[in-house]
Short mmCIF file of C-alpha atoms in Angstrom, two decimals:
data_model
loop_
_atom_site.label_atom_id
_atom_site.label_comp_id
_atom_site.label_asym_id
_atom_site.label_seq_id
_atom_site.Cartn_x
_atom_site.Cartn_y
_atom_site.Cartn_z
CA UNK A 1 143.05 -8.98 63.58
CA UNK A 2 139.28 -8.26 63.00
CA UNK A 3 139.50 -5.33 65.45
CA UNK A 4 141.44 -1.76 64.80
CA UNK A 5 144.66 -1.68 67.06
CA UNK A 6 145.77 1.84 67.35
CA UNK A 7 149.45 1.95 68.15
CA UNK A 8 149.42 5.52 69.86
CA UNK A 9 146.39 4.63 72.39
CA UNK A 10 148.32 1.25 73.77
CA UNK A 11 149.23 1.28 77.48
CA UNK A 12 146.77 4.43 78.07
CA UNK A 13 145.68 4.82 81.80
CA UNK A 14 142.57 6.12 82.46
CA UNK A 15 140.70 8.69 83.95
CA UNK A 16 137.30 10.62 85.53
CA UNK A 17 136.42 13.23 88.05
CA UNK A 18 137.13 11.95 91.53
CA UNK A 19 134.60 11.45 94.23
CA UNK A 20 135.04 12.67 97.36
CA UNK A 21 133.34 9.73 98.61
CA UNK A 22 135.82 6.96 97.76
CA UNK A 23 138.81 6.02 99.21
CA UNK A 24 141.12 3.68 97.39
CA UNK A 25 142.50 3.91 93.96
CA UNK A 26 142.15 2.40 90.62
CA UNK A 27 145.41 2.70 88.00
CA UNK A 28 143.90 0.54 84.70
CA UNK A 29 146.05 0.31 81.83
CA UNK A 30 144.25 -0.99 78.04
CA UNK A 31 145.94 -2.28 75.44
CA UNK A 32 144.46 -3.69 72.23
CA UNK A 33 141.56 -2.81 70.24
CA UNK A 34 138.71 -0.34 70.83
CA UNK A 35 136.10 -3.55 72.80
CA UNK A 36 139.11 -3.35 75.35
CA UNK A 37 138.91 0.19 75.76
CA UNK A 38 135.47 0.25 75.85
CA UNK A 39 135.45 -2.35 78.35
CA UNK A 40 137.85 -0.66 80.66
CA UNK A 41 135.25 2.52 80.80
CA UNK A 42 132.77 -0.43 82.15
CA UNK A 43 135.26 -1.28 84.55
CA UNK A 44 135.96 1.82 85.77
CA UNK A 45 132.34 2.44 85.89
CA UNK A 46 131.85 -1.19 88.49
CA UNK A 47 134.99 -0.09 90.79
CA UNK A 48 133.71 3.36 91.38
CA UNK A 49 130.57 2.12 93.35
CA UNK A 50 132.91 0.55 94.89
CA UNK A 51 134.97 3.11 96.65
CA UNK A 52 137.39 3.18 93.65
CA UNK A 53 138.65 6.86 91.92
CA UNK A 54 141.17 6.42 88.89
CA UNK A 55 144.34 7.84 89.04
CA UNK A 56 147.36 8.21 86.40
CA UNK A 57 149.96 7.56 89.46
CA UNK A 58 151.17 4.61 89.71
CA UNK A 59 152.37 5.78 93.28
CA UNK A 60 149.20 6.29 94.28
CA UNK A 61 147.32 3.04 93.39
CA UNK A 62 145.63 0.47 95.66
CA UNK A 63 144.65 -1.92 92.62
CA UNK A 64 146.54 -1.91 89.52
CA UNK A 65 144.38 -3.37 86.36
CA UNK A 66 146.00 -4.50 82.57
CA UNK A 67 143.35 -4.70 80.64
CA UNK A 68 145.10 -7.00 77.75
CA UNK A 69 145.06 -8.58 73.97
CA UNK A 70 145.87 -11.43 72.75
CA UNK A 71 145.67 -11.07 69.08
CA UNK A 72 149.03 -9.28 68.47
CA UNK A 73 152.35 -11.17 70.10
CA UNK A 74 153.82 -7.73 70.67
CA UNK A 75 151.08 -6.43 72.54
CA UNK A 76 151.44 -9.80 75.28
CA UNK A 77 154.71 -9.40 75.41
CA UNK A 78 154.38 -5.73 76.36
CA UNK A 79 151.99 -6.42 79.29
CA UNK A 80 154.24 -8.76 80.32
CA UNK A 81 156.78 -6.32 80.71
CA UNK A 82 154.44 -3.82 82.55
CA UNK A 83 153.45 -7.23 84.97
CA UNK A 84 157.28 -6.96 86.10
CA UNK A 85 156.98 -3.57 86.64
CA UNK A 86 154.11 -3.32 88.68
CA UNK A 87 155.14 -6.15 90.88
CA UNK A 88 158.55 -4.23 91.40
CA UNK A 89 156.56 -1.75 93.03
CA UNK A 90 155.15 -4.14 95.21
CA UNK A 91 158.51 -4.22 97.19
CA UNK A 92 157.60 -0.78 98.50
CA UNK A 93 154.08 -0.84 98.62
CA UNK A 94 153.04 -4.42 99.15
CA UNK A 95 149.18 -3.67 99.78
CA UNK A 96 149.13 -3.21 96.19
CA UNK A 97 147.09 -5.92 94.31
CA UNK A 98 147.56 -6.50 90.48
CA UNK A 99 145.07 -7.91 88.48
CA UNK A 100 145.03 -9.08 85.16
CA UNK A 101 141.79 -8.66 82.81
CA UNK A 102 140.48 -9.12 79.24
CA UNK A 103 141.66 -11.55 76.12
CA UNK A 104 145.35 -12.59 77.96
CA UNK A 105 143.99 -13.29 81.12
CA UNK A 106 141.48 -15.85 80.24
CA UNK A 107 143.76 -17.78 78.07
CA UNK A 108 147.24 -17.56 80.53
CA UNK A 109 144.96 -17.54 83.88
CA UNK A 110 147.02 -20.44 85.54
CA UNK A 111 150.42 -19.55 84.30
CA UNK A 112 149.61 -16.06 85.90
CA UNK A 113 148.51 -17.03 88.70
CA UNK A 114 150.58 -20.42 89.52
CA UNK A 115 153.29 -20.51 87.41
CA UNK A 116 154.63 -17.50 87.66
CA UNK A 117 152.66 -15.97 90.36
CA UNK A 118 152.97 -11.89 89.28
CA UNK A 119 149.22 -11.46 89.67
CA UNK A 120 146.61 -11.43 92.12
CA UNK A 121 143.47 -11.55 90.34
CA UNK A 122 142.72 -13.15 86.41
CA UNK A 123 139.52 -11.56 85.04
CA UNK A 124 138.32 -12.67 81.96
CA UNK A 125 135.89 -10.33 79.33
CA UNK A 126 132.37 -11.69 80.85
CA UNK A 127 132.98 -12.00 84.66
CA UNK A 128 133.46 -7.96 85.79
CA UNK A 129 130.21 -7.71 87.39
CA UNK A 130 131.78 -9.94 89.80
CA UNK A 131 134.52 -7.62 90.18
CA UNK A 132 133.45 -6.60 93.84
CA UNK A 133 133.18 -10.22 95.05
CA UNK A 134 136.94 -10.78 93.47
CA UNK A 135 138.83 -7.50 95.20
CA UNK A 136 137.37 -8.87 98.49
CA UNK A 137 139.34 -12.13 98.21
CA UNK A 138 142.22 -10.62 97.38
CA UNK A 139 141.73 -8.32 100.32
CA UNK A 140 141.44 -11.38 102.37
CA UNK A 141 145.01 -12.43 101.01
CA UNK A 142 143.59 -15.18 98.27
CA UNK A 143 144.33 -15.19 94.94
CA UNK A 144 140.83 -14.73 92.81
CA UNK A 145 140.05 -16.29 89.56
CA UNK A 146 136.98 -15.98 87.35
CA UNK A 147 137.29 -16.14 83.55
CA UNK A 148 133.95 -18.14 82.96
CA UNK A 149 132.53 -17.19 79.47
CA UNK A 150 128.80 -15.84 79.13
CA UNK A 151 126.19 -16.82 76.64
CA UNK A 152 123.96 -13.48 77.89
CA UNK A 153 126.25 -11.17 79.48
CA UNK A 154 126.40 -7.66 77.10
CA UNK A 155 126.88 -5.18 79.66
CA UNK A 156 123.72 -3.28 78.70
CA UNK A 157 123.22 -2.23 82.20
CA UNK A 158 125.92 -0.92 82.78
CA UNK A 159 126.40 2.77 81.87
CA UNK A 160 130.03 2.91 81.17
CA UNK A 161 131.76 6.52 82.38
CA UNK A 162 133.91 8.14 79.59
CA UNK A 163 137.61 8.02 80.56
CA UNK A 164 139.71 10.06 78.88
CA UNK A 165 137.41 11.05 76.50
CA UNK A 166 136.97 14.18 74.03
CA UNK A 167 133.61 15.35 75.46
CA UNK A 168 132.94 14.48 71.48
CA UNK A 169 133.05 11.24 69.81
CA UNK A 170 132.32 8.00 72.21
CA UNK A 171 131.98 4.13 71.29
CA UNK A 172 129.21 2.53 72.43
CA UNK A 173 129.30 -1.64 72.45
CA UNK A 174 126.28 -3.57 70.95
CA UNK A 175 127.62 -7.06 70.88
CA UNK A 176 129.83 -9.18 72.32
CA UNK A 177 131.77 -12.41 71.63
CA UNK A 178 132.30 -14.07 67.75
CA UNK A 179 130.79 -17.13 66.00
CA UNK A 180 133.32 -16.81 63.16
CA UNK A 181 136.45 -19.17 63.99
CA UNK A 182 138.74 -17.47 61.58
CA UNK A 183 142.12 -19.96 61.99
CA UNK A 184 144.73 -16.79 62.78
CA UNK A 185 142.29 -15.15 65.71
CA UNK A 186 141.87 -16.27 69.67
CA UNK A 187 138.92 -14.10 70.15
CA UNK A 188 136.19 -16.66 70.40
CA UNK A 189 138.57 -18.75 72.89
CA UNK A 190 138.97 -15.60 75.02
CA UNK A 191 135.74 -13.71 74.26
CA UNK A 192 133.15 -16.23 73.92
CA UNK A 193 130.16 -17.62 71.38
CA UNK A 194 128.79 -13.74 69.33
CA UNK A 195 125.27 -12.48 71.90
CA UNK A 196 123.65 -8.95 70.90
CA UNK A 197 122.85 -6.45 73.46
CA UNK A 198 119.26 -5.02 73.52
CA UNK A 199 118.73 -2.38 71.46
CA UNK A 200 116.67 -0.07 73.71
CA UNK A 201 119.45 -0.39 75.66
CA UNK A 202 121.72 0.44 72.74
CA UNK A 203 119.28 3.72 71.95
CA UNK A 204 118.86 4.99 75.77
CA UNK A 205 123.09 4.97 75.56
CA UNK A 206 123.27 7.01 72.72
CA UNK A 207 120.32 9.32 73.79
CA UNK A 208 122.26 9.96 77.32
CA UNK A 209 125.67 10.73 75.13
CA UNK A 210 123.95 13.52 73.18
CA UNK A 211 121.98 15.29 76.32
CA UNK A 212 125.77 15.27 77.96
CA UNK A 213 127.37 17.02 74.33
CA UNK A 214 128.09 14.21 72.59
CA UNK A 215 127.89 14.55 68.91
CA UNK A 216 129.33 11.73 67.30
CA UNK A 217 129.14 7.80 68.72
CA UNK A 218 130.82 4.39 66.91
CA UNK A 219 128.69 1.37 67.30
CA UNK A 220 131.37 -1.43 68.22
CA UNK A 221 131.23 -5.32 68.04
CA UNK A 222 134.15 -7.72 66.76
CA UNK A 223 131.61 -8.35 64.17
CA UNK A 224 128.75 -5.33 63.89
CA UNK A 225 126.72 -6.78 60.46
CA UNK A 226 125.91 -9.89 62.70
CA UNK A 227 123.92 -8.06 65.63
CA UNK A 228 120.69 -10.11 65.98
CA UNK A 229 118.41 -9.57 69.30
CA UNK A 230 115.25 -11.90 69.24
CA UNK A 231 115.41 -11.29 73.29
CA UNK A 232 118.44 -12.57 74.55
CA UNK A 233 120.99 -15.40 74.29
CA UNK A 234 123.60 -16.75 71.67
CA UNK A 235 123.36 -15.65 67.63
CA UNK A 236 123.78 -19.61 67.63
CA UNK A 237 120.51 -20.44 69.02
CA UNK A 238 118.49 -17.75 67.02
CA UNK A 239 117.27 -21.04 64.55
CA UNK A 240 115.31 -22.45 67.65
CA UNK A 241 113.85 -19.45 68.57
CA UNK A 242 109.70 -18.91 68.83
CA UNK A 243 108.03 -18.06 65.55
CA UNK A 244 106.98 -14.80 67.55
CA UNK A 245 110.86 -14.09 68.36
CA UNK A 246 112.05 -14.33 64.65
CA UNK A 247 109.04 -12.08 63.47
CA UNK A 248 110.31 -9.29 66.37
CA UNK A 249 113.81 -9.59 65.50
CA UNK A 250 116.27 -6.89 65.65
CA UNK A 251 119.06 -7.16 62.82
CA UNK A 252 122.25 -4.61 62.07
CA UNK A 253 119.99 -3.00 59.35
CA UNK A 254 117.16 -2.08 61.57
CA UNK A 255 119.68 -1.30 64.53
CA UNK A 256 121.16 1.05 62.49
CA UNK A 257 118.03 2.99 61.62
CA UNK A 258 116.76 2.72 65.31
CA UNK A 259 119.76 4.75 66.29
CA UNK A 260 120.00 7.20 63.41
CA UNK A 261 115.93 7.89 64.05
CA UNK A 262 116.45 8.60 67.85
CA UNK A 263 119.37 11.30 67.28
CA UNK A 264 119.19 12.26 64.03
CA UNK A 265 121.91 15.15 64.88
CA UNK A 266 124.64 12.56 65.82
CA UNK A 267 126.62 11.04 63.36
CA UNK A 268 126.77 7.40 63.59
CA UNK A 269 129.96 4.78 62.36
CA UNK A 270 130.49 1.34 63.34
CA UNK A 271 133.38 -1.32 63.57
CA UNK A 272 133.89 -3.58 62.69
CA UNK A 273 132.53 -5.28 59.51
CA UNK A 274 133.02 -8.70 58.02
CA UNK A 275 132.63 -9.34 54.61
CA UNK A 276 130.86 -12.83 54.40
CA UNK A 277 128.06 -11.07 57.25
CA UNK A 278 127.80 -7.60 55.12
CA UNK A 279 124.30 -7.38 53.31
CA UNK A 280 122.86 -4.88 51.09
CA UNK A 281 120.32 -3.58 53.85
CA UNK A 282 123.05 -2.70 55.86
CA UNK A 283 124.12 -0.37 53.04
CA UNK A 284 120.82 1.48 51.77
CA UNK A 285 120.35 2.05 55.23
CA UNK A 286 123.61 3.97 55.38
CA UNK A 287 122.52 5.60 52.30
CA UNK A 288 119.10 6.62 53.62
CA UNK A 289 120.30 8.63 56.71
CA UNK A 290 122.44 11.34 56.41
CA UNK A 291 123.99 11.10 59.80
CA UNK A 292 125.36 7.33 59.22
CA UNK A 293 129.18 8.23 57.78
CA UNK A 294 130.13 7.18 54.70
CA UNK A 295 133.38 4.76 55.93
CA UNK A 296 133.29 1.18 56.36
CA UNK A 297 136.18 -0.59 57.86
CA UNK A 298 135.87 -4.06 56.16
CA UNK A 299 138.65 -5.99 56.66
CA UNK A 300 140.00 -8.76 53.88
CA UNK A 301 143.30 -10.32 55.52
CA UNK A 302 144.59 -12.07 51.79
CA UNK A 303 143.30 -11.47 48.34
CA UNK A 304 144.40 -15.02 47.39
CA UNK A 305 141.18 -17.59 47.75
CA UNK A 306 143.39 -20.21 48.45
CA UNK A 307 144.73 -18.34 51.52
CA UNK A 308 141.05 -16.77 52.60
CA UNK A 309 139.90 -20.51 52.74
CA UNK A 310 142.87 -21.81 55.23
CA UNK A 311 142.22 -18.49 57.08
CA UNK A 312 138.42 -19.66 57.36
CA UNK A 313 137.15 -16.57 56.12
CA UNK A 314 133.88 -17.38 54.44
CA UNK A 315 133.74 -15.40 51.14
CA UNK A 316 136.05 -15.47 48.19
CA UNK A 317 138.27 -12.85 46.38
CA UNK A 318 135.07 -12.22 44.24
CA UNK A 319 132.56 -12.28 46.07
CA UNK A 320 134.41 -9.90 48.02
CA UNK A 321 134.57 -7.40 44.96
CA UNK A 322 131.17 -7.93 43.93
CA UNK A 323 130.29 -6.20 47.86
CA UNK A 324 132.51 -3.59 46.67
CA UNK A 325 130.94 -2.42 43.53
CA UNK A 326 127.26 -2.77 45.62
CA UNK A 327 128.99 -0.19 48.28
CA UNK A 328 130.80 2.22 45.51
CA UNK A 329 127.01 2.02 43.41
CA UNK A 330 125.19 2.74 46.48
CA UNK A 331 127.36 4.77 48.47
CA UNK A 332 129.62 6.73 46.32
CA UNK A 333 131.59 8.83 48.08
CA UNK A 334 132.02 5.24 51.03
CA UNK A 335 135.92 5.17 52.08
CA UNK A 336 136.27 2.02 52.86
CA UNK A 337 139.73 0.65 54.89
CA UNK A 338 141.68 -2.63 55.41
CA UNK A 339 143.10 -5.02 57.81
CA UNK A 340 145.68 -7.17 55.70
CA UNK A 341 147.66 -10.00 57.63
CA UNK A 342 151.49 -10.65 55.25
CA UNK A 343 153.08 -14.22 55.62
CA UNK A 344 150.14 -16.54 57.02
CA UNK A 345 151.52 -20.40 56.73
CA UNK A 346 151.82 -21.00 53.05
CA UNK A 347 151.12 -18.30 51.58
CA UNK A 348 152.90 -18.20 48.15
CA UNK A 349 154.55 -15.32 46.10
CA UNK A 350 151.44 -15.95 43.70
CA UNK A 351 148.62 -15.47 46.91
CA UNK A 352 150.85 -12.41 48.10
CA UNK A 353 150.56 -10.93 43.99
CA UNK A 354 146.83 -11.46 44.82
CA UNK A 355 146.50 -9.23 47.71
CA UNK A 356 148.16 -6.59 46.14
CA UNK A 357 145.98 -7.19 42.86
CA UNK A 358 142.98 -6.95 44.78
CA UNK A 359 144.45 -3.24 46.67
CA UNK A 360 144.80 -1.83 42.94
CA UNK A 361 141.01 -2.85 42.80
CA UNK A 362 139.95 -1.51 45.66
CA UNK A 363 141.90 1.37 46.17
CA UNK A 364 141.48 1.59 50.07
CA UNK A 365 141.45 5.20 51.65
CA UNK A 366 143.31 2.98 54.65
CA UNK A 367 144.10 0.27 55.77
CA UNK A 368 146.07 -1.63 59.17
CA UNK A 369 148.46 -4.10 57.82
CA UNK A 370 150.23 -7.12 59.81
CA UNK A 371 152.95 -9.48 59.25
CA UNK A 372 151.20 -12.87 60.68
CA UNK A 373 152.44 -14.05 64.31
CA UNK A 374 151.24 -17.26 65.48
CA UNK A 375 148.82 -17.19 68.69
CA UNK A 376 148.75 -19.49 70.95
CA UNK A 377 145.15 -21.15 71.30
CA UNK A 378 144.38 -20.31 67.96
CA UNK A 379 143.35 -23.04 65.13
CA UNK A 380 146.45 -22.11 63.16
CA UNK A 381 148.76 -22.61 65.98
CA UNK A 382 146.95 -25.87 66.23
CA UNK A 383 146.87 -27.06 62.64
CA UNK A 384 149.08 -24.98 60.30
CA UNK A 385 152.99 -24.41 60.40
CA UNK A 386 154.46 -20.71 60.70
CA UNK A 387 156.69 -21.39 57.38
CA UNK A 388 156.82 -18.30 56.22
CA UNK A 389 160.49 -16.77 56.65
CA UNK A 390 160.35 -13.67 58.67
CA UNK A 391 162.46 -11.96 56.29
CA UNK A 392 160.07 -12.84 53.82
CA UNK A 393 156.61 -11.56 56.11
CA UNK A 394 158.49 -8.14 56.23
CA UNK A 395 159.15 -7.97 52.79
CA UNK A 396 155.51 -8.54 51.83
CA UNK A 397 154.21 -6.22 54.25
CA UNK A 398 156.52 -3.39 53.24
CA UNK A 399 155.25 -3.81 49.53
CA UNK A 400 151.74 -4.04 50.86
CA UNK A 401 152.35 -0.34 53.09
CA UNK A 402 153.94 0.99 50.25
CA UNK A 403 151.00 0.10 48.12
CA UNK A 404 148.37 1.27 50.49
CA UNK A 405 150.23 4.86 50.55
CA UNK A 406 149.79 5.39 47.33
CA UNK A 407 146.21 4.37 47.79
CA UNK A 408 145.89 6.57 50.35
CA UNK A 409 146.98 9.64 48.73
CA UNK A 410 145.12 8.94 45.29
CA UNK A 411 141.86 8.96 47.79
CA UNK A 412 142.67 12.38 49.73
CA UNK A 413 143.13 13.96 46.45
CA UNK A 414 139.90 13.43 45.86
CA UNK A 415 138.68 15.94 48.70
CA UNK A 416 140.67 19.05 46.89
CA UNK A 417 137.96 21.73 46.06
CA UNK A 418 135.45 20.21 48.25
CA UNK A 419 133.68 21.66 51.02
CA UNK A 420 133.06 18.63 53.69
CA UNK A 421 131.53 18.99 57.14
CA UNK A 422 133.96 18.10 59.82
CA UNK A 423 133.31 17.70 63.81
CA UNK A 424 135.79 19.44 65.72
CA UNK A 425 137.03 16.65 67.94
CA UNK A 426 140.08 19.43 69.48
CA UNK A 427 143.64 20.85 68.95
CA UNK A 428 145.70 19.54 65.90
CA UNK A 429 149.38 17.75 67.11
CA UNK A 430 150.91 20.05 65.20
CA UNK A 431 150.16 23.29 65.99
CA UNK A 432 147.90 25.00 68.67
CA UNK A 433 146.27 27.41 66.22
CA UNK A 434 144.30 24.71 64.35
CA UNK A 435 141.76 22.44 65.19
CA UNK A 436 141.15 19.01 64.20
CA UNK A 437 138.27 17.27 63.24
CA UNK A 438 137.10 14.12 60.74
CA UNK A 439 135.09 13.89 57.78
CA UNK A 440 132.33 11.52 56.89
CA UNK A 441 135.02 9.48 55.59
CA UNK A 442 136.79 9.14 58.62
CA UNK A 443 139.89 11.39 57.25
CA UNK A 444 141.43 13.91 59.38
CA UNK A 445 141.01 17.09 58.60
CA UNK A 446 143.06 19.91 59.94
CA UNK A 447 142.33 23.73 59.86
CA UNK A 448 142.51 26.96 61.57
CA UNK A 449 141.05 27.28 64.99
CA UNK A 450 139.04 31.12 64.16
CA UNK A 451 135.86 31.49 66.27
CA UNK A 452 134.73 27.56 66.16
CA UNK A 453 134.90 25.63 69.12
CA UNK A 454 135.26 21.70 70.30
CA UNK A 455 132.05 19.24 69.15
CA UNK A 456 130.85 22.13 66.58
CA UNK A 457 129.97 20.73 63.16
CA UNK A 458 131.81 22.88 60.34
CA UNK A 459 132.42 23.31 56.82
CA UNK A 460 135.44 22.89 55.77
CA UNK A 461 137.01 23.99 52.25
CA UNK A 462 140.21 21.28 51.44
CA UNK A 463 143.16 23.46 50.09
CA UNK A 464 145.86 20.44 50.92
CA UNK A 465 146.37 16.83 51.81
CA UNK A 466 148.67 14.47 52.44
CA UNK A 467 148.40 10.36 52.48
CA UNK A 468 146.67 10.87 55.75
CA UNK A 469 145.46 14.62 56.44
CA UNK A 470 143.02 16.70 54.73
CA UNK A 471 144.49 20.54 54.74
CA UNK A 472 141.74 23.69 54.36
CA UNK A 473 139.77 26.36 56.12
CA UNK A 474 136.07 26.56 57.56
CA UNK A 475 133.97 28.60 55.48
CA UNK A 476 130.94 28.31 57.59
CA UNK A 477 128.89 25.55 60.44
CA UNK A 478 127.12 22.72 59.13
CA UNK A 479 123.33 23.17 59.18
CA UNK A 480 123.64 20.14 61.43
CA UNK A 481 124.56 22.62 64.98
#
């Protein structure tokens, strides 16, 4: 749940510029959160050294790739579903191999593979370096298996290619795997013990995305505030490092400002945050470069303590509002958005009055809100019954939507009369005369197309808004062109 699942991007198949050179294709599905996406631009990236182009057909596929989640029930149960449909195709083009990757496949490897025998090849999060070795035993008519987790594999070598992508806005990952073993989430089962990727590695990234246009870049991690490098290896192990290696370290803070120094024209956000890991420094720092945006996405789950402390989150209700009056005295005009989980075992009428207490505190500009489903592998499938009626979990949740609309239209309100700089990120849904863009605060903001163009930085006068959009007209570009 710590990650932002964005309903409209799941199942996307990806895509970049062929080369002539290669002569088998690759059709990759993601579904999930914005690592997995990220992670299928580094797969994408491996493959094509390896004689692989990308292609939207599944006709036209030699290797099929799901890139899965296991956070969300609904999202396994889809990529079940699109399993059965790939192996239909089989029937008329049995050279096609399926593989499974990501979250799923390292926690169902030998029902995939044994059991129920719809794949070819189980990939888990750390092992697709070895990618070429694996398509080679399949080739050879074996199934291939490797799902072994890392405690130094970050990618950092790897320059990921940009499928699908705006030409504009671009994530770039700076650590992988999670220490925190909050009960309701399988990620460190399926991703691994939290390692930081080095940040020169991090900087040359982000320096290459601005020489090829790009003007805005997210730093991602299922936990950003807890990026340490002291030279490698697990977060863990940072207490037994060399007096030398704690003295050179590398925190979120100072990652933050390493990044924000090297391209001072390209705005910088990150995702995601976790309360208990959040410091101060993290905060000034935001508040000392202009081109950091002013949004945090800092998830809560339960505003009841009783609830945060069988969810294993380490901070309390209060301590949790005492980080938000440090961020609204620091940063002002910070949005700051949710992820709220309804119905987790025992939760109470009272705890469920204390999430919604602590959304009229907050006020979040947005949030993603879940009704809890039990995962497999996770400690609260192990140790806590789902006793929540789902009747009841719907309920909740609709009160806690309902809530966070009005929320969100209290905040855009806020933007009326304002003039806000907004990158163009391309055409509004709604109508091919406008363009749309974000703010600083992560709100979209749509106006009239004019004279501007794609990755321009504007200034925007806001006329209108709804819960979600920000309505006006560019006055004039941002000093920041």
């Amino acid at each position: 749940m710590e990650k932002i699942i964005e309903e409209k991007n799941q199942g996307t198949t990806l895509t970049l510029e062929k080369d002539q050179k290669n002569t088998r294709n690759l059709y990759i599905e993601s579904y999930g959160c914005q690592m997995n996406f990220s992670d299928s631009e580094i797969v994408a990236s491996i493959l094509a050294q390896e004689g692989f182009n990308t292609t939207t057909s599944l006709e036209e596929a030699d290797l099929v790739l799901v890139n899965t989640c296991s956070i969300r029930e609904k999202a396994e149960l889809t990529v079940r579903k699109r399993l059965e449909k790939f192996n239909a195709v089989k029937k008329t083009r049995p050279h096609i191999k399926v593989g499974v990757l990501g979250c799923m496949a390292e926690r169902l490897k030998s029902k995939l593979l044994e059991e129920e025998r719809i794949v070819d090849m189980v990939v888990g999060p750390d092992a697709y370096k070895d990618l070429p070795n694996l398509i080679q035993e399949i080739d050879e008519g074996r199934n291939a298996v490797n799902v072994i987790l890392s405690k130094d594999e970050t990618y950092g070598d790897v320059a990921p290619v940009r499928l699908n992508s705006n030409g504009v806005t671009a994530f770039v990952s700076i650590t992988r795997g999670c220490d925190n073993m909050c009960t309701f989430c399988v990620v460190p089962f399926t991703r691994g013990r939290e390692r930081s990727r080095d940040p020169q590695s991090i900087v040359h990234e982000v320096n290459e995305l601005w020489e090829k246009g790009y003007r805005e870049v997210t730093l991602l991690g299922q936990n950003v505030d807890s990026y340490l490098w002291y030279g490698g290896g697990l977060k863990k192990d940072f207490d037994a490092a060399s007096a030398m290696q704690k003295a050179t370290a590398v925190n979120f803070a100072n990652l933050l400002a390493l990044v924000a120094e090297a391209q001072p024209k390209i705005r910088i956000r990150f995702s995601t945050s976790n309360p208990q890991d959040m410091t101060l420094d993290v905060i000034e720092t935001m508040a000392n470069f202009k081109n950091i945006c002013n949004y945090i996405h800092l998830p809560v789950q339960s505003g009841s303590d009783r609830i945060l402390k069988a969810m294993n989150r380490l901070h309390t209700r209060e301590e949790y509002f005492e980080l938000i009056d440090n961020i609204r005295k620091i940063l002002p005009d910070c949005a700051i958005s949710q992820d709220i989980i309804t119905g987790f075992p025992t939760e109470t009428e009272e705890d469920h009055q204390d999430t919604l207490s602590l959304m009229e505190y907050v006020k979040y500009d947005f949030g993603f809100m879940f009704a809890y489903s039990e995962r497999p592998g996770t400690l609260a499938a192990r140790k806590l019954v789902d006793d929540i009626p789902e009747k009841v979990k719907k309920r909740r949740l609709n009160e806690v939507i309902d809530l966070q609309l009005k929320h969100s239209l209290h905040r855009t309100k806020q933007h009326l009369g304002k003039v806000e700089e907004v990158l163009i990120e391309g055409t509004s849904k709604k109508s091919e005369l406008q363009w749309m863009g974000r703010n600083s605060q992560n709100t979209v903001v749509v106006f009239p197309k004019e004279n501007y163009s794609v990755g321009e930085f504007v200034m925007v006068r806001i006329e209108d808004c709804t819960s979600a959009t920000l309505l006006g007209k560019a006055v004039s570009y941002s000093e920041n062109n």
